[in-house]
């Protein structure tokens, strides 16, 4: 029980928030102070409090609750890309991307978001390629490509190449999937004309 003094005013009543393995708390500092974990916070700074920090959290007078954050879970057949990820010290890396392949569970920290693809999805299934399937990829920036399991290949922006199945494939963040291809079966008396998109030359492929 508490009886306010003659020079005191009750501003409000604050309830503690229960944190779980699937729920975290997004907080923002209204002025500089030191949080209950002993870490100094600056005015306007935002951070997450998870169950690893405390099982319950009661917002102090120098912090406000921005939102409750639900955990993001990926199966071993899914992957996603985080925009503006935080580094190991919790500092945002603006303009960078981070590829996360499942199985994984994580909380999006303040300022982070999942990249949305043209289909509207943010969590994408792994590309499953059969023996007659392939992926056409194009590099969007220079990088060393070791995703094929062999020796690393240096890619430059604009390079195009194909990944052939059978394989489960997750494209690196430095490239994009242009299209999916399937092998064209030809009988002995069948053929197709194929044009080279660089030189414009046309050749006939038959009976394979």
Short mmCIF file of C-alpha atoms in Angstrom, two decimals:
data_model
loop_
_atom_site.label_atom_id
_atom_site.label_comp_id
_atom_site.label_asym_id
_atom_site.label_seq_id
_atom_site.Cartn_x
_atom_site.Cartn_y
_atom_site.Cartn_z
CA UNK A 1 0.00 0.00 0.00
CA UNK A 2 1.19 3.48 -0.79
CA UNK A 3 -0.23 6.83 0.31
CA UNK A 4 0.82 9.76 -1.96
CA UNK A 5 2.33 12.66 -0.08
CA UNK A 6 1.11 16.24 -0.26
CA UNK A 7 3.69 17.11 -2.94
CA UNK A 8 3.10 13.95 -5.02
CA UNK A 9 0.70 13.11 -7.82
CA UNK A 10 -0.15 9.66 -9.12
CA UNK A 11 0.57 9.72 -12.87
CA UNK A 12 -0.56 6.19 -13.67
CA UNK A 13 -0.41 2.52 -12.81
CA UNK A 14 2.03 0.31 -14.69
CA UNK A 15 1.63 -3.44 -15.12
CA UNK A 16 4.56 -5.74 -15.86
CA UNK A 17 4.64 -7.59 -19.19
CA UNK A 18 5.26 -11.34 -19.16
CA UNK A 19 7.88 -12.38 -21.71
CA UNK A 20 7.96 -15.82 -23.32
CA UNK A 21 10.11 -17.70 -25.82
CA UNK A 22 7.82 -16.42 -28.59
CA UNK A 23 7.23 -12.82 -27.40
CA UNK A 24 9.61 -9.91 -26.86
CA UNK A 25 9.14 -6.25 -25.97
CA UNK A 26 10.19 -3.35 -28.21
CA UNK A 27 11.16 -0.35 -26.04
CA UNK A 28 12.25 3.24 -26.68
CA UNK A 29 14.07 5.56 -24.27
CA UNK A 30 12.50 8.98 -23.67
CA UNK A 31 15.72 10.28 -22.09
CA UNK A 32 19.16 9.01 -21.17
CA UNK A 33 19.27 6.43 -18.36
CA UNK A 34 20.69 3.05 -17.36
CA UNK A 35 18.34 0.10 -17.86
CA UNK A 36 17.83 -2.74 -15.30
CA UNK A 37 20.48 -4.83 -17.10
CA UNK A 38 23.03 -2.10 -16.39
CA UNK A 39 23.33 -0.89 -19.98
CA UNK A 40 23.28 2.87 -20.62
CA UNK A 41 20.55 4.02 -23.03
CA UNK A 42 20.42 7.28 -24.96
CA UNK A 43 17.31 9.34 -25.61
CA UNK A 44 15.47 7.95 -28.65
CA UNK A 45 17.36 4.63 -28.61
CA UNK A 46 15.26 1.52 -29.31
CA UNK A 47 15.95 -2.07 -28.25
CA UNK A 48 14.37 -5.44 -27.49
CA UNK A 49 13.87 -7.13 -24.15
CA UNK A 50 13.51 -10.91 -24.46
CA UNK A 51 12.98 -13.76 -22.04
CA UNK A 52 16.77 -14.17 -22.02
CA UNK A 53 16.97 -10.78 -20.24
CA UNK A 54 14.04 -11.20 -17.85
CA UNK A 55 10.86 -13.26 -17.48
CA UNK A 56 8.82 -10.08 -16.85
CA UNK A 57 9.48 -6.43 -17.57
CA UNK A 58 7.93 -3.34 -15.99
CA UNK A 59 8.57 -0.24 -18.17
CA UNK A 60 10.37 2.45 -16.22
CA UNK A 61 9.68 6.18 -16.20
CA UNK A 62 12.32 6.79 -18.89
CA UNK A 63 11.07 4.21 -21.42
CA UNK A 64 7.92 3.50 -23.41
CA UNK A 65 6.64 0.28 -24.96
CA UNK A 66 6.56 0.60 -28.76
CA UNK A 67 5.16 -2.86 -29.53
CA UNK A 68 5.16 -6.52 -28.63
CA UNK A 69 7.22 -8.51 -31.12
CA UNK A 70 6.36 -12.09 -32.10
CA UNK A 71 9.12 -14.53 -32.97
CA UNK A 72 9.83 -15.41 -36.63
CA UNK A 73 10.31 -19.14 -37.25
CA UNK A 74 11.76 -20.83 -40.34
CA UNK A 75 11.61 -24.53 -41.11
CA UNK A 76 14.51 -26.39 -42.72
CA UNK A 77 12.80 -25.81 -46.09
CA UNK A 78 12.51 -22.00 -45.83
CA UNK A 79 14.73 -18.92 -45.99
CA UNK A 80 14.40 -15.15 -45.77
CA UNK A 81 16.44 -11.93 -46.08
CA UNK A 82 16.66 -9.33 -43.28
CA UNK A 83 17.06 -5.70 -44.36
CA UNK A 84 19.21 -3.32 -42.24
CA UNK A 85 20.33 -6.09 -39.85
CA UNK A 86 22.02 -5.41 -36.52
CA UNK A 87 25.62 -6.51 -35.91
CA UNK A 88 26.81 -8.57 -32.94
CA UNK A 89 26.94 -5.43 -30.79
CA UNK A 90 23.36 -4.44 -31.60
CA UNK A 91 24.20 -1.59 -34.00
CA UNK A 92 22.05 -1.33 -37.16
CA UNK A 93 23.87 -1.88 -40.47
CA UNK A 94 21.84 0.38 -42.74
CA UNK A 95 21.71 -0.65 -46.39
CA UNK A 96 22.99 -4.17 -45.76
CA UNK A 97 21.19 -7.50 -46.07
CA UNK A 98 21.43 -10.76 -44.16
CA UNK A 99 20.36 -14.16 -45.46
CA UNK A 100 18.82 -16.50 -42.88
CA UNK A 101 18.15 -20.13 -43.84
CA UNK A 102 16.11 -22.45 -41.66
CA UNK A 103 15.74 -24.08 -39.31
CA UNK A 104 15.91 -20.85 -37.30
CA UNK A 105 13.92 -18.73 -34.85
CA UNK A 106 14.65 -15.06 -34.21
CA UNK A 107 13.11 -11.72 -33.21
CA UNK A 108 13.26 -8.78 -35.61
CA UNK A 109 15.09 -6.02 -33.79
CA UNK A 110 14.14 -2.32 -34.06
CA UNK A 111 14.72 -1.07 -37.61
CA UNK A 112 14.94 -4.55 -39.14
CA UNK A 113 12.39 -5.91 -41.58
CA UNK A 114 12.01 -8.89 -43.88
CA UNK A 115 12.45 -8.31 -47.60
CA UNK A 116 9.21 -8.66 -49.56
CA UNK A 117 9.49 -10.37 -52.94
CA UNK A 118 7.39 -9.77 -56.05
CA UNK A 119 4.98 -12.48 -54.92
CA UNK A 120 4.40 -10.60 -51.66
CA UNK A 121 6.08 -13.31 -49.61
CA UNK A 122 8.74 -12.55 -47.00
CA UNK A 123 9.53 -16.18 -46.13
CA UNK A 124 10.42 -18.18 -49.25
CA UNK A 125 10.58 -21.97 -49.72
CA UNK A 126 13.86 -23.55 -50.80
CA UNK A 127 14.15 -24.15 -54.55
CA UNK A 128 13.86 -27.90 -55.12
CA UNK A 129 15.41 -28.84 -58.47
CA UNK A 130 15.00 -32.22 -60.15
CA UNK A 131 17.32 -33.76 -62.74
CA UNK A 132 15.55 -31.88 -65.54
CA UNK A 133 15.28 -28.53 -63.70
CA UNK A 134 17.52 -25.48 -63.62
CA UNK A 135 17.65 -21.89 -62.35
CA UNK A 136 18.90 -18.86 -64.30
CA UNK A 137 20.64 -16.45 -61.91
CA UNK A 138 21.99 -12.92 -62.37
CA UNK A 139 24.53 -11.23 -60.10
CA UNK A 140 23.47 -7.85 -58.71
CA UNK A 141 26.87 -7.16 -57.11
CA UNK A 142 30.37 -8.63 -57.15
CA UNK A 143 30.92 -11.63 -54.88
CA UNK A 144 32.65 -14.99 -54.60
CA UNK A 145 30.08 -17.69 -55.29
CA UNK A 146 30.61 -20.93 -53.36
CA UNK A 147 26.93 -21.91 -53.25
CA UNK A 148 27.33 -24.69 -55.86
CA UNK A 149 29.44 -26.83 -53.55
CA UNK A 150 32.57 -26.72 -55.73
CA UNK A 151 35.36 -24.18 -56.04
CA UNK A 152 34.38 -20.54 -55.47
CA UNK A 153 33.65 -18.59 -58.65
CA UNK A 154 34.06 -14.80 -58.83
CA UNK A 155 30.86 -13.16 -60.10
CA UNK A 156 30.58 -9.59 -61.38
CA UNK A 157 27.39 -7.51 -61.61
CA UNK A 158 25.31 -8.59 -64.61
CA UNK A 159 26.78 -12.09 -64.88
CA UNK A 160 24.24 -14.80 -65.73
CA UNK A 161 24.65 -18.50 -65.05
CA UNK A 162 22.62 -21.65 -64.50
CA UNK A 163 22.25 -23.95 -61.51
CA UNK A 164 21.28 -27.50 -62.51
CA UNK A 165 19.50 -30.11 -60.41
CA UNK A 166 19.11 -32.35 -58.62
CA UNK A 167 19.65 -29.99 -55.69
CA UNK A 168 18.04 -27.95 -52.93
CA UNK A 169 19.14 -24.36 -53.57
CA UNK A 170 19.03 -21.07 -51.66
CA UNK A 171 20.34 -18.15 -53.79
CA UNK A 172 22.93 -15.82 -52.19
CA UNK A 173 21.78 -12.27 -51.41
CA UNK A 174 24.17 -10.93 -54.09
CA UNK A 175 22.15 -12.43 -56.94
CA UNK A 176 18.55 -12.80 -58.09
CA UNK A 177 16.62 -15.60 -59.73
CA UNK A 178 15.73 -14.63 -63.32
CA UNK A 179 13.70 -17.70 -64.26
CA UNK A 180 13.30 -21.43 -63.81
CA UNK A 181 14.05 -23.77 -66.70
CA UNK A 182 13.08 -27.31 -67.57
CA UNK A 183 14.88 -29.63 -69.97
CA UNK A 184 13.25 -29.96 -73.41
CA UNK A 185 12.96 -33.62 -74.48
CA UNK A 186 13.65 -34.28 -78.19
CA UNK A 187 13.04 -37.45 -80.16
CA UNK A 188 15.23 -38.56 -83.09
CA UNK A 189 12.99 -36.75 -85.57
CA UNK A 190 12.47 -33.59 -83.50
CA UNK A 191 14.51 -30.43 -83.20
CA UNK A 192 14.46 -26.82 -81.95
CA UNK A 193 16.16 -23.59 -82.99
CA UNK A 194 18.23 -21.92 -80.25
CA UNK A 195 19.35 -18.27 -80.39
CA UNK A 196 22.44 -16.99 -78.58
CA UNK A 197 21.25 -13.80 -76.80
CA UNK A 198 24.77 -12.31 -76.88
CA UNK A 199 25.81 -12.91 -80.50
CA UNK A 200 22.37 -13.37 -82.08
CA UNK A 201 23.47 -16.58 -83.84
CA UNK A 202 20.87 -19.31 -84.29
CA UNK A 203 21.65 -23.01 -84.27
CA UNK A 204 19.55 -26.16 -84.58
CA UNK A 205 19.49 -28.77 -81.82
CA UNK A 206 18.00 -32.06 -82.95
CA UNK A 207 17.72 -35.69 -81.98
CA UNK A 208 19.08 -35.51 -78.43
#
